[in-house]
Amino acid sequence: FAAGTSAGIYRGTGAAELTHAPTPRYDLADLSKYLFVGMSFSRGCPFNCEFCAQIQIFGRKPRTTPAERVIAQHQALYDLGYRGMIDFGYDNLIGDIEKTEEVLEAMEQWNHAHGYPFFYSTEATMNLARLPYVLELMRANDFRYLFMGIESGDDEVLKQTSKGQNTAMRPEAAVRIINSYGIVVNTGLIVGFDGETPQIAEKILSMVEKTGAFPTLVLPLHALPNTQLS
């Protein structure tokens, strides 16, 4: 590019690192027109769900933005006068638990010093319910909404699609634990998995009633390109 000889198609050889990711140009957006602002912290997920395109696009090795860069993004939004909701994280908030704790601790210190100008939504896998310290930090930072992919009301279907992390604990138990920290759980459901029985509708409805997790996505199964399912 510097030599002025760009040509052809350039393809990355691996997933992008976030270590040196620059602060987004939030100043170029009219923030008053947005319901919330997105803030990237993590990319990649260590799990291996066969229908998931995220791990094909972003990889299974979690990568995170350093705490000081996350705080710089907070400060940039604060200085621009933005107040309100930040959708924080992306692929899986707890892909790297140690880094998650580190950034949430830094955020809590910053938010306390600035009068808690923001509240948060995020996405994480069901095993978040087994991480009380992370949940305490989320409550301290005013995380209000969590998207958690329960996907199905049938344990056998979940095992078949390599989503075993959703069968280690009953979804209603996981949701109740997360709710106890003041966090509303939304979920996604997929209909049409191999191995579903004619009782799947009843099982899904029963799961929704038991958990109280509001399904924001109800989608037919689709084999996205390059996934194991495809």
Short mmCIF file of C-alpha atoms in Angstrom, two decimals:
data_model
loop_
_atom_site.label_atom_id
_atom_site.label_comp_id
_atom_site.label_asym_id
_atom_site.label_seq_id
_atom_site.Cartn_x
_atom_site.Cartn_y
_atom_site.Cartn_z
CA PHE A 1 0.00 0.00 0.00
CA ALA A 2 2.77 2.44 0.89
CA ALA A 3 4.40 1.86 -2.50
CA GLY A 4 1.13 2.47 -4.32
CA THR A 5 1.08 -1.00 -5.87
CA SER A 6 -1.97 -2.55 -4.21
CA ALA A 7 -3.67 -5.19 -6.36
CA GLY A 8 -5.57 -8.43 -6.18
CA ILE A 9 -7.32 -9.94 -3.18
CA TYR A 10 -5.77 -9.96 0.29
CA ARG A 11 -6.77 -12.62 2.78
CA GLY A 12 -5.79 -12.86 6.42
CA THR A 13 -3.91 -15.96 7.50
CA GLY A 14 -5.43 -16.08 10.97
CA ALA A 15 -7.78 -14.43 13.43
CA ALA A 16 -6.99 -10.80 14.23
CA GLU A 17 -5.49 -10.00 17.60
CA LEU A 18 -7.15 -7.34 19.74
CA THR A 19 -4.10 -6.32 21.77
CA HIS A 20 -3.39 -3.18 19.75
CA ALA A 21 -6.91 -2.45 18.50
CA PRO A 22 -7.38 1.33 18.28
CA THR A 23 -10.19 3.16 20.04
CA PRO A 24 -13.15 3.35 17.63
CA ARG A 25 -13.97 6.79 16.17
CA TYR A 26 -17.08 7.23 18.29
CA ASP A 27 -16.80 10.95 17.55
CA LEU A 28 -17.90 10.30 13.95
CA ALA A 29 -21.31 8.99 15.07
CA ASP A 30 -24.30 10.99 16.27
CA LEU A 31 -24.60 9.01 19.49
CA SER A 32 -27.98 10.55 20.31
CA LYS A 33 -29.49 8.46 17.50
CA TYR A 34 -28.33 5.11 18.91
CA LEU A 35 -30.21 2.85 21.32
CA PHE A 36 -26.87 1.56 22.59
CA VAL A 37 -23.18 1.56 21.69
CA GLY A 38 -21.20 -1.60 20.92
CA MET A 39 -17.83 -2.14 22.61
CA SER A 40 -15.66 -5.06 21.56
CA PHE A 41 -13.75 -6.88 24.30
CA SER A 42 -13.45 -10.51 23.22
CA ARG A 43 -13.34 -12.53 20.02
CA GLY A 44 -13.32 -16.30 19.70
CA CYS A 45 -15.01 -18.99 21.79
CA PRO A 46 -13.44 -22.17 23.19
CA PHE A 47 -16.56 -24.27 22.64
CA ASN A 48 -17.30 -26.31 19.54
CA CYS A 49 -21.04 -26.11 18.79
CA GLU A 50 -21.45 -27.70 15.36
CA PHE A 51 -23.91 -25.09 14.03
CA CYS A 52 -21.95 -22.03 15.16
CA ALA A 53 -20.40 -19.80 12.50
CA GLN A 54 -18.72 -17.54 15.08
CA ILE A 55 -15.95 -20.04 15.79
CA GLN A 56 -15.34 -20.43 12.05
CA ILE A 57 -15.12 -16.68 11.52
CA PHE A 58 -13.38 -15.63 14.74
CA GLY A 59 -11.73 -18.85 15.91
CA ARG A 60 -11.82 -20.99 19.03
CA LYS A 61 -8.90 -19.27 20.73
CA PRO A 62 -10.32 -16.38 22.78
CA ARG A 63 -8.57 -13.06 22.27
CA THR A 64 -9.26 -10.01 24.39
CA THR A 65 -8.73 -6.27 24.38
CA PRO A 66 -6.41 -5.18 27.24
CA ALA A 67 -8.11 -3.49 30.19
CA GLU A 68 -6.38 -0.16 29.58
CA ARG A 69 -7.76 -0.01 26.03
CA VAL A 70 -11.25 -0.89 27.25
CA ILE A 71 -11.02 1.93 29.77
CA ALA A 72 -9.83 4.29 27.02
CA GLN A 73 -12.99 3.46 25.06
CA HIS A 74 -15.10 4.20 28.14
CA GLN A 75 -13.34 7.52 28.61
CA ALA A 76 -13.83 8.44 24.95
CA LEU A 77 -17.58 7.83 25.17
CA TYR A 78 -17.79 9.68 28.49
CA ASP A 79 -15.91 12.70 27.11
CA LEU A 80 -18.31 12.81 24.13
CA GLY A 81 -21.21 13.10 26.57
CA TYR A 82 -22.65 9.64 25.93
CA ARG A 83 -24.63 8.09 28.78
CA GLY A 84 -26.62 4.88 28.71
CA MET A 85 -26.28 1.31 27.47
CA ILE A 86 -23.15 -0.38 26.16
CA ASP A 87 -23.35 -3.80 24.52
CA PHE A 88 -20.09 -5.22 25.78
CA GLY A 89 -18.04 -8.25 24.91
CA TYR A 90 -19.21 -10.02 21.73
CA ASP A 91 -18.49 -13.71 20.97
CA ASN A 92 -18.42 -14.97 24.57
CA LEU A 93 -17.72 -12.71 27.54
CA ILE A 94 -16.13 -15.55 29.51
CA GLY A 95 -14.00 -17.17 26.80
CA ASP A 96 -10.92 -16.22 28.85
CA ILE A 97 -12.13 -16.01 32.46
CA GLU A 98 -8.92 -14.51 33.88
CA LYS A 99 -8.97 -11.67 31.34
CA THR A 100 -12.69 -11.14 31.94
CA GLU A 101 -12.12 -10.69 35.67
CA GLU A 102 -9.24 -8.31 34.99
CA VAL A 103 -11.25 -6.05 32.68
CA LEU A 104 -14.38 -6.08 34.85
CA GLU A 105 -12.31 -5.08 37.89
CA ALA A 106 -10.83 -2.16 35.94
CA MET A 107 -14.28 -1.15 34.68
CA GLU A 108 -15.71 -1.19 38.21
CA GLN A 109 -13.00 1.17 39.43
CA TRP A 110 -13.56 3.52 36.48
CA ASN A 111 -17.36 3.42 36.78
CA HIS A 112 -17.21 4.11 40.52
CA ALA A 113 -14.93 7.11 39.92
CA HIS A 114 -17.24 8.49 37.20
CA GLY A 115 -20.60 7.97 38.90
CA TYR A 116 -21.68 4.90 36.91
CA PRO A 117 -22.62 6.62 33.62
CA PHE A 118 -23.23 3.37 31.73
CA PHE A 119 -25.10 0.09 32.04
CA TYR A 120 -24.41 -3.03 30.02
CA SER A 121 -25.66 -5.97 28.02
CA THR A 122 -23.51 -8.91 26.94
CA GLU A 123 -23.44 -12.49 25.63
CA ALA A 124 -22.06 -15.51 27.46
CA THR A 125 -22.41 -19.27 27.65
CA MET A 126 -24.48 -20.98 30.34
CA ASN A 127 -21.44 -21.85 32.46
CA LEU A 128 -21.40 -18.20 33.55
CA ALA A 129 -23.74 -19.43 36.30
CA ARG A 130 -20.76 -21.32 37.80
CA LEU A 131 -18.63 -18.16 38.11
CA PRO A 132 -19.84 -16.22 41.17
CA TYR A 133 -16.94 -13.75 41.18
CA VAL A 134 -17.57 -12.78 37.56
CA LEU A 135 -21.27 -12.38 38.34
CA GLU A 136 -20.43 -10.18 41.34
CA LEU A 137 -18.29 -7.97 39.10
CA MET A 138 -21.06 -7.81 36.51
CA ARG A 139 -23.53 -6.69 39.17
CA ALA A 140 -21.04 -4.10 40.46
CA ASN A 141 -20.76 -2.67 36.91
CA ASP A 142 -24.56 -2.67 36.34
CA PHE A 143 -24.84 -5.42 33.73
CA ARG A 144 -28.60 -5.69 33.17
CA TYR A 145 -29.06 -7.98 30.15
CA LEU A 146 -27.44 -11.26 29.15
CA PHE A 147 -28.00 -13.17 25.92
CA MET A 148 -27.45 -16.88 26.56
CA GLY A 149 -27.98 -19.46 23.82
CA ILE A 150 -30.03 -22.24 25.38
CA GLU A 151 -30.91 -23.34 21.82
CA SER A 152 -33.25 -26.26 22.63
CA GLY A 153 -35.39 -27.80 25.30
CA ASP A 154 -34.07 -31.30 24.54
CA ASP A 155 -30.84 -32.45 26.24
CA GLU A 156 -30.24 -35.19 23.68
CA VAL A 157 -30.40 -32.67 20.85
CA LEU A 158 -27.93 -30.43 22.69
CA LYS A 159 -25.48 -33.31 23.15
CA GLN A 160 -25.80 -34.29 19.49
CA THR A 161 -24.94 -30.77 18.36
CA SER A 162 -21.85 -30.61 20.63
CA LYS A 163 -23.37 -28.15 23.09
CA GLY A 164 -22.62 -30.22 26.17
CA GLN A 165 -21.97 -27.13 28.29
CA ASN A 166 -25.75 -26.64 28.28
CA THR A 167 -26.43 -30.05 29.80
CA ALA A 168 -24.09 -29.82 32.80
CA MET A 169 -26.67 -27.70 34.63
CA ARG A 170 -30.41 -27.37 34.22
CA PRO A 171 -31.13 -24.15 32.29
CA GLU A 172 -33.72 -23.06 34.84
CA ALA A 173 -31.10 -23.35 37.60
CA ALA A 174 -28.53 -21.39 35.57
CA VAL A 175 -31.02 -18.63 34.74
CA ARG A 176 -32.17 -18.31 38.36
CA ILE A 177 -28.58 -17.91 39.53
CA ILE A 178 -27.90 -15.21 36.95
CA ASN A 179 -31.22 -13.49 37.74
CA SER A 180 -30.19 -13.35 41.41
CA TYR A 181 -27.44 -10.90 40.41
CA GLY A 182 -29.98 -8.52 38.90
CA ILE A 183 -29.43 -9.66 35.31
CA VAL A 184 -32.26 -10.37 32.85
CA VAL A 185 -31.58 -13.42 30.65
CA ASN A 186 -32.60 -13.44 27.00
CA THR A 187 -32.09 -16.54 24.92
CA GLY A 188 -31.97 -17.95 21.42
CA LEU A 189 -33.78 -21.04 20.21
CA ILE A 190 -33.19 -23.15 17.11
CA VAL A 191 -35.88 -25.39 15.65
CA GLY A 192 -35.10 -28.26 13.26
CA PHE A 193 -32.11 -30.01 14.81
CA ASP A 194 -31.44 -33.58 13.71
CA GLY A 195 -32.85 -35.93 16.29
CA GLU A 196 -35.79 -33.75 17.30
CA THR A 197 -38.97 -35.63 18.16
CA PRO A 198 -42.57 -34.52 17.61
CA GLN A 199 -42.53 -33.42 21.27
CA ILE A 200 -39.92 -30.71 20.69
CA ALA A 201 -42.43 -27.84 20.74
CA GLU A 202 -43.72 -28.90 24.16
CA LYS A 203 -40.17 -29.29 25.46
CA ILE A 204 -39.18 -25.82 24.25
CA LEU A 205 -42.29 -24.21 25.75
CA SER A 206 -41.70 -26.03 29.03
CA MET A 207 -38.09 -24.81 29.13
CA VAL A 208 -39.17 -21.21 28.47
CA GLU A 209 -41.80 -21.39 31.21
CA LYS A 210 -39.39 -22.90 33.74
CA THR A 211 -36.54 -20.48 33.05
CA GLY A 212 -38.42 -17.26 32.35
CA ALA A 213 -35.73 -16.55 29.74
CA PHE A 214 -37.32 -14.47 27.01
CA PRO A 215 -36.59 -15.90 23.52
CA THR A 216 -35.37 -12.95 21.46
CA LEU A 217 -34.41 -15.28 18.60
CA VAL A 218 -36.37 -18.30 17.37
CA LEU A 219 -34.79 -19.53 14.17
CA PRO A 220 -34.96 -22.56 11.88
CA LEU A 221 -31.74 -24.56 11.71
CA HIS A 222 -29.49 -23.46 8.86
CA ALA A 223 -26.14 -25.00 7.96
CA LEU A 224 -24.00 -21.90 7.58
CA PRO A 225 -20.92 -22.16 5.32
CA ASN A 226 -17.81 -23.82 6.80
CA THR A 227 -19.56 -24.94 9.99
CA GLN A 228 -19.32 -28.57 11.09
CA LEU A 229 -23.03 -28.83 10.42
CA SER A 230 -22.50 -27.73 6.82
#
